[in-house]
Amino acid sequence: MNEEQIRDEMKKIKRNPIPKRTEEEINLFVKDLMSKMTLKEKIGQLYQTTHDGAAITGPSYDASQNKRLINEGMIGSFLGLYDNMDIYRLQKEAVEHTRLGIPLFFANDIIHGCRTSFPHNLAMACSWDPQLIQQASEVVAYESSHSGINMTFSPMLDIVRDPRWGRVMESYGEDPYIGQLYARAYVNGYQQGDLTSYDSVSACAKHFIGYGQVEGGREYNTVDMSERVLRQFYLPPFEAAVEAGCEAVMTSFNVYDSVPSTANKFLLRTILKDGMNFSGFIISDYTSSSEIIAHKVAKDMKEVAKKCMEAGLDHEMVSNAYIKHLETLVNEGQVSEHLIDDSCGRILKFKYKIGLFDNPYKNVYLNFEDYWLTDDNRRLAKEVALNSVVLLKNDDVLPLKSKKIALIGPLAKSIQVIGPWGGKARDEDCISLYDGLKNKFKDGIEINYSLGVDYHEMDEAIYQEAIDSAKQSDVVVLAMGEQQWMSGEAQSRANIDVPPVQLKLLKDLRKLGKKIVFVLFTGRPLDLRVVEENSDAIINAWFLGNESGNALADILYGDFNPSGRLTMSFPYIVGQIPVYYNHLNTGRPYDPNDYYRSKYNDIPNDPLYSFGYGLSYTKFSYNSIQFSQDEEGVTVQFTITNEGEYDGADVPQVYIEAKSFSVSRPVNELKGYKKVFLKAGESKNISIKVKKKDFAYYNIEMKKEVENGEYLVKLARNSQDIILSTTIFFER
Ligand code: GLC
């Protein structure tokens, strides 16, 4: 078919409502279809391939056999396609030119925006607003479902404690309580409780499991953790995603207990399929199945197929061990056909559930870009950007008063503010900080702009130009930090400093005696000691997406009061890593009056900025604090007042601490919070409840239980700034 014919057919795609079927109806359909399928065709459903030359996130791929494989029913799905004509062509091949006409499904990595670009996930996490993130996810789903795909490889649910790892930018941070809230928000935002809808996409929770704890923060490195740490910290977000109905889970590249996740029966069957009663399907990460050879747990692809199928892997991404070897393994009696039937059944059930048998072209639109980046979506992108920014320091310089500013740095006019994993977002749709200020004030602001330095290089003349522009201005605004591709997959860094040329310019500008506002662009926590010493204010701007410049202009001039709170600690220095708030006490906790204690001799134990930290342009006071306990749990009640002249939001947090337990427990565990917006001078009575069951922890028998004993309950501004705490007791 030529393009014209395809276009004509695509114009005729009908989008009739797709009936929602019961579990029984779905199972009947699948049972009937599978009874007609050959073993080879059932195995074909277990393979996800990609398009020509794709090197999305791993070895490049030769798609020359795709058409033949489709015609033989040997492909179940594709990843990485956006061109809807290609998607239409491939789907037509599957539906009209195979023996049983089983449709393909299509998946992509759309994790913080399709064409509308929201802040990356670690930035959005700092909003402490799951409802807002769910709204953003609904937009991501709408744009994705109108770009031909049925599933997004999101949410990424890795707990992260090491900013050397480039992928912290796509996580929500170091805390499982936050992780659970966000897992639900993303899954509900994507799936919207109706997989037959033309506006939803299916979610795929990843990476199962423990990828965020790669040793040394080095990408794809070894992971080694206890089962208790796995269950207590890394599992809860996945449990929340599965409870929310997430349709798929993706394995991780790393080992757990020296067995690659992708071939790890304990993880995939014992923990996930049986332990969580997970009825969706498990997909490998990009070639992670064949990589178990490199992990040295398989000698060849035939053994890969055997081990991964036995472990419970249902769908193999890009590697082709399954379609090459499973049929032989079954015929040799090495792999039971029941395992193939279970995996094939999960894939067919998914396809039927989302309506692909009713309408294989449900998400294929000829003019798909017309559905993207609407004005409403931009407005939401700005709201999310505003709420993602974290004010780290402000010595009476923000909000800015003067309209005669020097704007200096490699990110001042940069539109590269999407961050990694940007989907189909485009730099040209992004607002730079310079343009954001111009949009806001037009000619009402004098901006003495200078590049100053590039990310890593400097030119003497431009460097001097920056010094001169600062001299002519009332205040200096620096737009510095990482280039957006310095974080993301395969972007681990052993050094997390702000690039040296940028710090050199900061220090030289400091000598001028002008007030300096440092606007930090970064995908990860960095070592900010030099920035802290030489700046009067620090705004953590992450990478905020389309509306970056407009949001930052509002924040710089006080039209929005920053309310972001960190969900990942900023280490004092890279040598302090891993540093996270919910750490154990040790047997010799730090005591300044005792030499033989757990400490460094050259730096403090505490991070530079801790979990839950963030400043505001206003001051919030807490009064009438009361703790009460009943059989259901503990409630903290208090009055919060905005004592300043700016409206704004604070995020009172409630932590618990077990005084003793059958195993050592963290010194702090976040168990509740509220984001409270108050007008200047306004007060509100707030209560935050922590249910008794939330005090549970995996005990010495590896059972999640609340043990008798004494617990501290703490009302706090952040994990280090405790306002008031009380002791409570649980008796059996
Ligand atoms: C990558 C990533 C994973 C992504 C997949 C498909 O290597 O680890 O997050 O979904 O491949 O692109």
XYZ file of C-alpha atoms and ligand atoms in Angstrom:
744
model
C 0.000 0.000 0.000
C 1.209 3.480 -0.766
C 1.026 6.397 1.623
C -2.111 7.796 0.012
C -3.995 4.540 0.450
C -2.877 4.293 4.070
C -3.958 7.863 4.751
C -7.366 7.183 3.233
C -7.812 4.131 5.409
C -6.612 5.946 8.528
C -9.167 8.668 7.951
C -11.887 6.021 8.141
C -10.832 4.608 11.529
C -13.956 4.564 13.669
C -13.827 5.022 17.424
C -16.947 3.372 18.717
C -17.223 2.825 22.466
C -15.469 -0.394 23.435
C -17.460 -2.638 25.793
C -15.976 -3.273 29.218
C -15.944 -7.010 29.750
C -16.011 -9.017 32.935
C -13.067 -11.108 34.080
C -15.097 -14.162 33.092
C -15.791 -12.897 29.585
C -12.127 -12.041 29.131
C -10.984 -15.461 30.332
C -13.469 -17.212 28.073
C -12.308 -15.210 25.057
C -8.653 -15.945 25.784
C -9.268 -19.646 26.434
C -11.136 -19.975 23.160
C -8.482 -18.106 21.156
C -5.606 -20.057 22.691
C -7.320 -23.327 21.848
C -6.855 -22.371 18.195
C -3.230 -21.288 18.502
C -0.174 -23.365 17.719
C 2.645 -23.497 20.257
C 4.678 -21.295 17.901
C 1.928 -18.677 17.726
C 1.575 -18.662 21.525
C 5.290 -18.053 21.813
C 5.003 -15.258 19.244
C 2.867 -13.288 21.689
C 5.792 -13.201 24.121
C 8.053 -11.091 21.904
C 8.378 -7.326 21.811
C 10.489 -5.922 19.045
C 11.272 -2.445 17.826
C 11.827 -0.576 14.607
C 14.698 -0.337 12.198
C 17.946 0.987 13.595
C 16.394 1.654 16.956
C 19.088 1.979 19.577
C 16.635 3.398 22.039
C 18.533 2.362 25.104
C 20.758 -0.478 24.158
C 22.308 -2.383 21.229
C 20.915 -1.254 17.894
C 18.390 -3.509 16.232
C 17.956 -5.008 12.759
C 14.243 -4.855 11.915
C 14.625 -6.417 8.478
C 12.777 -9.571 9.607
C 9.891 -7.736 11.278
C 7.397 -8.168 8.443
C 8.104 -11.878 8.067
C 7.907 -12.375 11.813
C 4.604 -10.517 12.002
C 3.154 -12.632 9.201
C 4.203 -15.786 11.054
C 2.514 -14.464 14.205
C 5.872 -14.240 15.941
C 5.624 -10.668 17.273
C 3.323 -9.599 20.105
C 4.198 -5.912 20.402
C 6.462 -3.025 19.413
C 8.247 -0.354 21.378
C 9.664 2.958 20.271
C 7.349 3.880 17.387
C 5.620 7.256 17.157
C 4.870 7.552 13.470
C 1.217 6.588 13.294
C 1.463 5.534 9.669
C 4.120 2.995 10.605
C 1.967 1.820 13.485
C -1.047 1.523 11.179
C 0.970 -0.385 8.588
C 2.356 -2.856 11.125
C -1.010 -3.387 12.820
C -2.689 -3.955 9.467
C -0.041 -6.549 8.665
C -0.795 -8.355 11.922
C -4.570 -8.130 11.753
C -5.051 -8.850 8.058
C -2.067 -10.961 7.086
C -1.692 -13.542 9.838
C -3.568 -16.771 10.426
C -5.479 -15.567 13.494
C -5.336 -11.771 13.079
C -4.158 -11.148 16.645
C -3.400 -7.406 17.020
C -0.084 -6.010 18.208
C 0.200 -3.587 21.101
C 2.502 -0.563 21.016
C 4.497 0.898 23.907
C 6.781 3.861 24.512
C 8.708 5.592 27.271
C 6.547 8.594 27.994
C 7.303 9.359 31.610
C 6.952 13.108 32.112
C 5.337 14.281 28.921
C 4.568 13.315 25.337
C 4.586 16.662 23.486
C 3.522 18.712 26.530
C 6.642 18.585 28.684
C 6.176 18.521 32.448
C 9.126 18.736 34.850
C 11.031 15.481 35.117
C 9.768 13.079 37.777
C 12.194 13.901 40.618
C 11.241 17.562 40.156
C 7.496 16.817 40.135
C 7.986 14.747 43.284
C 9.046 17.933 45.102
C 5.494 19.265 44.699
C 4.344 16.763 47.354
C 1.081 16.906 45.406
C 0.017 13.470 44.087
C -3.260 14.927 42.832
C -1.372 17.403 40.640
C 0.858 14.605 39.361
C -2.204 12.538 38.566
C -3.583 15.457 36.543
C -0.284 15.700 34.665
C -0.364 11.934 34.065
C -3.847 12.240 32.589
C -2.472 14.718 30.048
C 0.473 12.417 29.359
C -2.012 9.588 28.837
C -4.229 11.633 26.531
C -1.337 12.760 24.337
C 0.203 9.281 24.363
C -3.074 7.543 23.503
C -3.363 9.990 20.596
C 0.104 9.074 19.387
C -0.630 5.456 18.558
C 0.502 3.745 21.721
C -1.356 1.568 24.202
C 1.187 1.438 27.050
C 3.769 3.733 28.573
C 6.830 2.388 30.370
C 6.050 4.415 33.458
C 5.958 4.972 36.444
C 9.594 4.446 37.362
C 9.358 3.352 41.004
C 12.992 2.929 42.019
C 13.921 4.234 45.458
C 17.085 6.309 44.956
C 19.797 7.245 47.465
C 22.755 7.958 45.192
C 22.817 11.034 42.926
C 25.832 9.676 41.071
C 23.263 7.481 39.295
C 21.911 9.447 36.335
C 18.427 7.973 36.533
C 17.511 9.606 39.847
C 15.920 12.260 37.590
C 13.085 9.892 36.676
C 12.367 8.689 40.220
C 10.422 10.269 43.067
C 13.298 10.094 45.577
C 14.351 8.185 48.695
C 11.137 7.522 50.538
C 8.700 4.604 50.126
C 5.724 6.501 51.626
C 6.028 9.173 48.925
C 6.711 6.390 46.436
C 3.421 4.689 47.200
C 1.431 7.908 46.812
C 3.080 8.671 43.487
C 2.743 5.114 42.193
C -1.029 5.359 42.644
C -1.135 8.870 41.147
C 0.734 7.845 37.989
C -1.173 4.591 37.471
C -4.555 6.232 38.057
C -3.589 9.159 35.839
C -2.528 6.901 32.979
C -5.225 4.217 33.228
C -8.084 6.383 34.542
C -9.934 3.283 35.654
C -10.970 2.550 32.073
C -8.561 0.778 29.743
C -11.142 0.747 26.954
C -11.098 4.558 26.941
C -9.566 6.300 23.955
C -7.868 8.729 26.338
C -6.043 6.319 28.630
C -2.924 4.225 28.319
C -1.774 1.249 30.345
C 0.945 1.720 32.908
C 4.074 -0.354 33.324
C 5.751 -0.087 36.743
C 9.544 -0.283 36.602
C 12.260 -1.384 37.316
C 11.542 -4.494 39.303
C 13.621 -4.339 41.443
C 16.349 -2.470 43.289
C 17.965 -0.769 40.269
C 18.282 2.493 42.204
C 20.785 0.902 44.555
C 23.508 0.164 42.004
C 26.844 0.083 43.819
C 28.750 3.364 43.573
C 25.862 4.870 41.649
C 27.465 3.307 38.591
C 24.937 2.563 35.863
C 23.932 -1.105 35.381
C 26.173 -2.098 38.301
C 25.697 -4.781 40.912
C 22.999 -4.429 43.551
C 23.196 -6.181 46.873
C 20.547 -5.692 49.521
C 18.874 -7.705 52.241
C 15.387 -9.099 51.810
C 14.274 -6.784 54.609
C 15.503 -3.677 52.776
C 13.849 -5.008 49.623
C 10.523 -5.530 51.360
C 10.596 -2.458 53.582
C 11.866 0.162 51.157
C 11.773 -1.046 47.563
C 8.578 -3.090 47.342
C 5.893 -0.695 48.733
C 5.671 1.520 45.617
C 5.246 -1.581 43.437
C 2.610 -2.957 45.823
C 0.752 0.350 45.465
C 1.034 0.253 41.664
C -0.278 -3.328 41.520
C -3.121 -2.453 43.899
C -3.970 0.456 41.594
C -4.305 -2.012 38.719
C -1.049 -1.428 36.871
C -1.156 -3.710 33.809
C 2.550 -4.528 33.532
C 5.790 -4.607 35.496
C 9.228 -4.306 33.922
C 12.236 -6.163 35.279
C 15.521 -4.417 36.032
C 19.001 -4.900 34.611
C 20.536 -5.695 37.982
C 20.801 -8.819 40.094
C 18.927 -9.381 43.332
C 20.737 -11.808 45.639
C 23.126 -12.510 42.748
C 20.345 -13.587 40.373
C 19.412 -11.193 37.520
C 15.923 -9.797 38.150
C 14.844 -10.904 34.667
C 15.519 -14.536 35.552
C 14.760 -14.321 39.257
C 11.989 -16.715 40.237
C 11.882 -15.439 43.819
C 11.196 -11.900 42.619
C 8.889 -12.627 39.682
C 6.860 -15.544 40.959
C 7.196 -15.676 44.742
C 7.118 -11.933 45.433
C 5.216 -10.446 42.484
C 2.883 -12.972 40.832
C 2.088 -15.027 43.943
C 2.898 -12.633 46.775
C 1.131 -9.637 45.259
C -1.350 -11.677 43.255
C -0.218 -9.792 40.158
C -2.415 -10.733 37.185
C -0.820 -8.454 34.591
C 2.302 -9.329 32.636
C 6.015 -9.020 33.324
C 8.176 -7.558 30.558
C 11.969 -7.532 30.501
C 13.978 -4.368 30.154
C 15.728 -3.706 26.855
C 17.700 -6.948 26.118
C 17.911 -7.626 29.864
C 16.950 -11.255 29.187
C 19.926 -11.963 26.917
C 22.126 -10.042 29.360
C 21.871 -12.891 31.860
C 24.614 -14.439 29.730
C 26.863 -11.496 30.631
C 25.694 -11.911 34.212
C 27.141 -15.402 33.814
C 23.985 -17.268 34.782
C 23.287 -18.619 31.269
C 25.676 -20.087 28.735
C 23.586 -19.338 25.636
C 20.254 -17.980 24.412
C 18.565 -21.354 24.783
C 19.366 -21.311 28.489
C 18.235 -17.664 28.622
C 14.835 -18.733 27.312
C 14.581 -21.612 29.781
C 15.631 -19.622 32.855
C 13.549 -16.536 32.101
C 10.401 -18.516 31.340
C 10.797 -20.604 34.489
C 11.351 -17.412 36.494
C 8.079 -15.942 35.225
C 9.060 -13.470 32.486
C 6.043 -13.116 30.165
C 7.234 -10.719 27.466
C 10.785 -10.400 26.122
C 11.879 -6.928 25.024
C 14.007 -6.930 21.867
C 16.151 -9.987 22.705
C 14.717 -13.006 20.862
C 15.556 -16.007 23.039
C 11.886 -16.909 23.393
C 10.960 -17.005 19.703
C 14.205 -18.748 18.866
C 14.278 -21.461 21.533
C 11.083 -21.927 23.546
C 9.391 -24.214 21.009
C 12.386 -26.574 21.069
C 12.553 -26.416 24.874
C 8.886 -27.407 25.118
C 9.284 -30.175 22.558
C 12.320 -31.470 24.445
C 10.267 -31.457 27.637
C 12.603 -28.934 29.254
C 9.932 -26.247 29.632
C 6.291 -26.956 30.381
C 3.780 -25.670 27.831
C 1.666 -24.555 30.802
C 4.195 -21.828 31.463
C 3.892 -20.634 27.856
C 0.093 -20.747 28.132
C 0.139 -18.636 31.283
C 2.383 -15.979 29.731
C 0.519 -15.945 26.409
C -2.766 -15.764 28.289
C -1.600 -12.667 30.171
C -0.670 -10.908 26.949
C -3.910 -11.802 25.147
C -5.940 -10.829 28.213
C -4.231 -7.421 28.212
C -4.923 -6.888 24.502
C -8.564 -7.910 24.874
C -9.055 -5.840 28.023
C -7.831 -2.624 26.401
C -10.039 -3.224 23.347
C -7.499 -4.079 20.648
C -9.603 -6.975 19.396
C -12.538 -4.559 19.088
C -10.485 -1.824 17.486
C -6.813 -2.609 16.679
C -6.372 0.992 15.502
C -7.933 2.587 18.591
C -5.008 4.912 19.314
C -3.881 5.532 15.712
C -4.596 9.073 14.494
C -3.576 10.546 11.171
C -3.287 14.062 12.553
C -2.041 12.973 15.975
C 0.024 16.096 16.587
C -3.164 18.167 16.583
C -4.031 16.604 19.950
C -0.786 17.688 21.547
C 0.357 20.728 23.564
C -2.973 22.498 23.882
C -3.173 25.802 25.793
C -4.787 23.994 28.715
C -1.931 21.495 28.762
C 0.587 24.335 28.784
C -1.238 25.968 31.684
C -1.062 22.719 33.658
C 2.611 22.322 32.720
C 3.260 25.746 34.232
C 1.328 24.931 37.409
C 3.342 21.737 37.853
C 6.582 23.611 37.137
C 5.765 26.272 39.739
C 5.094 23.573 42.350
C 8.246 21.607 41.535
C 10.721 24.387 42.280
C 12.548 24.220 45.622
C 13.913 27.347 47.285
C 17.133 26.208 48.965
C 18.466 29.520 50.246
C 17.218 33.092 50.498
C 19.115 35.711 52.462
C 16.678 38.574 51.915
C 17.168 38.857 48.200
C 14.055 37.146 46.832
C 11.538 38.035 45.599
C 13.524 40.408 43.407
C 12.582 44.086 43.544
C 14.935 45.551 40.948
C 14.158 45.284 37.234
C 17.775 45.986 36.324
C 19.404 42.588 36.439
C 22.385 40.763 35.021
C 21.315 37.386 33.669
C 24.336 35.164 33.191
C 25.077 31.513 32.459
C 24.695 28.686 29.951
C 21.052 28.128 30.923
C 19.961 31.760 30.812
C 18.786 31.627 27.195
C 18.733 27.860 26.884
C 15.563 26.100 25.760
C 17.104 22.724 26.582
C 15.040 22.440 29.741
C 13.061 19.240 29.111
C 15.450 16.846 30.773
C 16.055 13.215 29.759
C 13.232 10.856 28.718
C 11.422 13.780 27.123
C 9.062 11.707 24.938
C 8.104 13.784 21.904
C 8.675 17.120 23.624
C 10.639 19.686 21.601
C 13.168 22.237 22.812
C 11.565 24.838 20.549
C 8.352 24.597 22.566
C 10.199 25.526 25.761
C 10.513 28.971 27.330
C 14.012 29.988 28.417
C 14.539 31.956 31.619
C 15.450 35.010 29.536
C 12.253 34.735 27.487
C 10.206 34.074 30.613
C 11.393 37.355 32.085
C 10.742 39.171 28.812
C 7.266 37.610 28.565
C 6.495 38.852 32.043
C 7.837 42.370 31.862
C 8.234 43.094 28.137
C 10.258 46.348 28.083
C 9.709 46.852 31.788
C 12.863 45.005 32.661
C 16.516 45.705 31.815
C 18.308 42.404 31.353
C 22.065 42.636 30.915
C 22.507 39.179 29.445
C 25.769 37.333 29.070
C 26.532 33.682 28.470
C 29.450 34.087 30.843
C 30.673 30.538 30.417
C 29.368 27.509 28.607
C 28.697 24.312 30.551
C 32.338 23.300 30.662
C 34.296 25.837 28.620
C 35.088 29.511 28.900
C 36.096 32.253 26.533
C 38.008 35.132 28.107
C 36.103 37.871 26.257
C 32.676 36.449 27.085
C 33.796 35.814 30.645
C 34.803 39.463 31.014
C 31.553 40.531 29.380
C 29.685 38.751 32.178
C 31.709 40.564 34.816
C 30.923 43.880 33.085
C 27.214 43.132 32.779
C 27.106 42.372 36.498
C 28.796 45.684 37.298
C 26.063 47.544 35.395
C 23.229 45.773 37.245
C 21.582 45.906 40.661
C 21.472 42.144 41.131
C 22.994 39.100 39.450
C 20.868 36.124 38.418
C 22.929 33.082 37.429
C 21.381 30.284 35.340
C 23.806 27.439 35.768
C 24.127 23.715 36.464
C 23.982 20.572 34.350
C 23.359 20.310 30.660
C 20.117 18.362 30.383
C 21.810 15.231 29.019
C 24.233 15.000 31.952
C 21.619 12.940 33.832
C 19.382 10.148 32.587
C 20.176 6.576 31.566
C 23.872 5.690 31.198
C 24.753 9.086 32.722
C 26.363 8.133 36.033
C 28.911 10.644 37.342
C 31.580 10.027 39.973
C 31.831 13.778 40.476
C 28.638 15.684 41.293
C 30.101 19.186 41.352
C 28.634 22.055 39.402
C 31.061 22.298 36.440
C 34.250 24.135 37.543
C 34.144 26.986 34.997
C 30.697 27.905 36.303
C 31.925 27.949 39.905
C 34.932 30.039 38.893
C 32.659 32.677 37.388
C 30.397 32.554 40.468
C 33.335 33.260 42.746
C 34.634 36.077 40.534
C 31.197 37.672 40.436
C 30.957 37.331 44.223
C 33.915 39.739 44.510
C 31.775 42.508 43.023
C 29.710 42.684 46.196
C 26.397 42.347 44.339
C 23.538 40.166 45.518
C 23.639 36.851 43.656
C 20.678 34.566 42.916
C 21.792 31.128 41.713
C 19.128 29.381 39.617
C 20.212 25.744 39.492
C 19.237 23.535 36.547
C 19.914 19.900 37.289
C 18.500 16.376 36.926
C 20.046 15.217 40.205
C 21.255 16.454 43.605
C 24.675 18.077 43.217
C 27.424 19.154 45.614
C 26.332 22.756 46.243
C 28.809 23.789 48.953
C 30.571 26.397 46.760
C 27.220 27.648 45.442
C 25.912 27.927 48.993
C 28.974 29.890 50.145
C 28.873 32.346 47.242
C 25.171 32.967 46.630
C 22.566 34.941 48.542
C 19.771 32.780 47.179
C 19.531 29.382 45.496
C 16.521 28.236 43.476
C 16.499 24.572 42.469
C 14.863 24.702 39.036
C 15.553 21.067 38.033
C 14.431 20.802 34.367
C 10.893 22.175 34.305
C 9.812 21.500 30.714
C 7.858 23.753 28.361
C 6.971 26.447 30.889
C 10.362 26.640 32.622
C 11.102 30.326 31.963
C 7.581 31.546 32.653
C 7.435 29.678 35.957
C 10.863 30.882 37.077
C 10.041 34.496 36.198
C 6.944 34.322 38.418
C 8.980 32.828 41.236
C 11.888 35.284 40.967
C 9.501 38.235 41.283
C 7.208 36.729 43.914
C 4.091 36.095 41.840
C 4.415 32.520 42.994
C 5.801 31.600 46.375
C 7.958 28.455 46.052
C 6.608 25.511 48.057
C 8.700 22.589 46.778
C 10.226 20.220 49.339
C 13.111 17.874 48.501
C 12.315 14.180 48.204
C 15.994 13.282 47.808
C 18.813 14.485 50.062
C 21.511 16.760 48.646
C 24.798 15.328 49.933
C 27.348 17.608 51.555
C 29.970 16.106 49.240
C 30.108 13.053 46.969
C 32.101 11.158 49.601
C 29.107 11.276 51.938
C 26.981 9.140 49.561
C 24.793 7.205 50.243
C 23.055 9.735 52.450
C 19.325 9.497 53.105
C 17.027 10.513 55.923
C 15.565 7.104 56.846
C 18.874 5.567 57.902
C 19.524 3.275 60.871
C 20.936 4.673 64.110
C 24.066 2.464 64.319
C 25.477 1.328 67.659
C 27.517 4.528 67.998
C 25.344 7.355 66.691
C 27.100 10.672 66.312
C 27.811 12.559 69.528
C 30.067 15.636 69.276
C 31.384 14.937 72.797
C 32.532 11.423 72.076
C 35.409 10.520 69.774
C 34.473 6.908 69.090
C 31.261 7.590 67.210
C 29.937 7.061 63.681
C 31.253 10.145 61.893
C 33.658 11.547 59.319
C 36.617 13.529 60.543
C 36.412 15.983 57.656
C 32.719 16.566 56.967
C 29.423 16.452 58.909
C 27.145 13.406 58.812
C 24.167 15.460 57.712
C 23.441 16.221 54.042
C 23.695 19.826 52.847
C 19.925 19.825 52.262
C 17.797 17.097 53.789
C 14.721 15.159 52.752
C 11.586 17.303 53.139
C 13.528 20.591 53.091
C 12.442 23.687 51.180
C 12.046 27.395 52.000
C 9.291 29.915 51.359
C 9.042 33.692 50.949
C 6.849 33.704 54.014
C 7.075 32.324 57.538
C 4.732 29.693 58.953
C 4.136 29.282 62.691
C 2.728 26.215 64.420
C 0.641 26.515 67.577
C -1.807 24.532 69.738
C -0.075 21.299 68.776
C -1.811 18.263 70.239
C -1.139 14.546 69.856
C -3.906 12.074 70.580
C -4.050 8.295 70.350
C -6.948 5.883 69.940
C -7.246 2.280 68.850
C -6.976 3.346 65.201
C -3.720 5.229 65.571
C -2.285 8.651 66.381
C -3.553 12.074 65.326
C -1.531 15.303 65.326
C -3.609 18.492 65.476
C -2.238 22.001 65.198
C -2.875 25.512 63.989
C -0.634 26.736 61.198
C -0.387 30.478 60.495
C 1.128 32.343 57.588
C 2.965 35.117 59.440
C 4.395 36.817 56.353
C 3.230 39.075 53.532
C 3.145 36.427 50.793
C 0.473 33.804 50.247
C 2.056 30.387 50.144
C 1.999 26.692 50.988
C 3.830 24.805 53.684
C 4.182 21.035 54.014
C 3.963 19.934 57.662
C 5.274 16.390 57.897
C 4.744 13.633 60.457
C 7.548 11.149 61.137
C 7.675 8.207 63.509
C 10.608 6.547 65.263
C 10.547 3.212 67.060
C 12.480 3.436 70.303
C 13.134 -0.307 70.086
C 11.989 -3.140 67.839
C 12.973 -6.720 67.046
C 15.220 -5.302 64.315
C 16.978 -1.950 64.017
C 14.651 0.618 62.442
C 15.349 4.018 60.841
C 15.713 7.142 62.974
C 12.861 8.657 60.983
C 10.019 7.255 58.887
C 7.669 9.618 57.034
C 4.093 8.502 57.681
C 1.972 11.540 56.822
C 1.942 15.122 55.615
C -0.332 17.824 54.310
C 0.348 20.567 51.806
C -1.415 23.592 53.288
C -2.004 26.786 51.314
C -2.495 29.933 53.399
C -3.065 33.512 52.416
C -0.857 36.076 54.135
C -1.972 36.258 57.763
C -4.330 33.295 57.451
C -4.519 30.440 59.975
C -5.899 26.935 59.560
C -6.526 24.071 61.969
C -4.958 20.931 60.560
C -4.956 17.309 61.623
C -2.768 14.527 60.293
C -3.542 10.945 61.233
C -1.137 8.023 61.259
C -2.951 4.702 61.380
C -1.640 2.055 63.764
C -0.944 -0.275 60.824
C 1.436 2.346 59.403
C 3.731 1.775 62.382
C 4.370 -1.767 61.106
C 7.801 -2.852 59.936
C 9.294 -6.174 58.797
C 10.282 -7.777 62.079
C 12.826 -10.462 62.945
C 10.559 -13.133 61.470
C 10.253 -11.050 58.269
C 6.625 -10.351 59.060
C 5.288 -6.818 58.686
C 3.937 -6.137 62.178
C 3.391 -3.430 64.783
C 5.310 -4.546 67.853
C 4.509 -3.490 71.393
C 6.570 -0.673 72.729
C 7.451 2.989 72.658
C 7.380 5.140 69.567
C 8.095 8.797 68.950
C 5.658 10.735 66.769
C 7.104 13.951 65.383
C 5.575 16.995 63.732
C 8.259 18.502 61.501
C 9.059 21.022 58.796
C 11.434 18.496 57.265
C 13.301 15.334 58.291
C 15.765 17.364 60.362
C 13.652 20.253 61.638
C 11.345 18.725 64.271
C 8.765 21.160 65.644
C 7.429 18.945 68.445
C 7.359 15.244 69.236
C 5.628 12.988 71.704
C 5.999 9.433 72.980
C 3.232 6.887 72.463
C 2.953 3.218 73.420
C 1.395 0.237 71.713
C 0.338 -2.690 73.888
C -0.821 -5.879 72.215
C 15.678 1.238 28.878
C 15.252 1.543 30.260
C 13.787 1.355 30.500
C 13.011 1.656 29.223
C 13.396 0.599 28.192
C 12.715 0.837 26.833
O 16.953 0.654 28.860
O 15.958 0.890 31.321
O 13.424 2.234 31.574
O 11.627 1.596 29.471
O 14.807 0.541 28.006
O 13.194 2.012 26.273
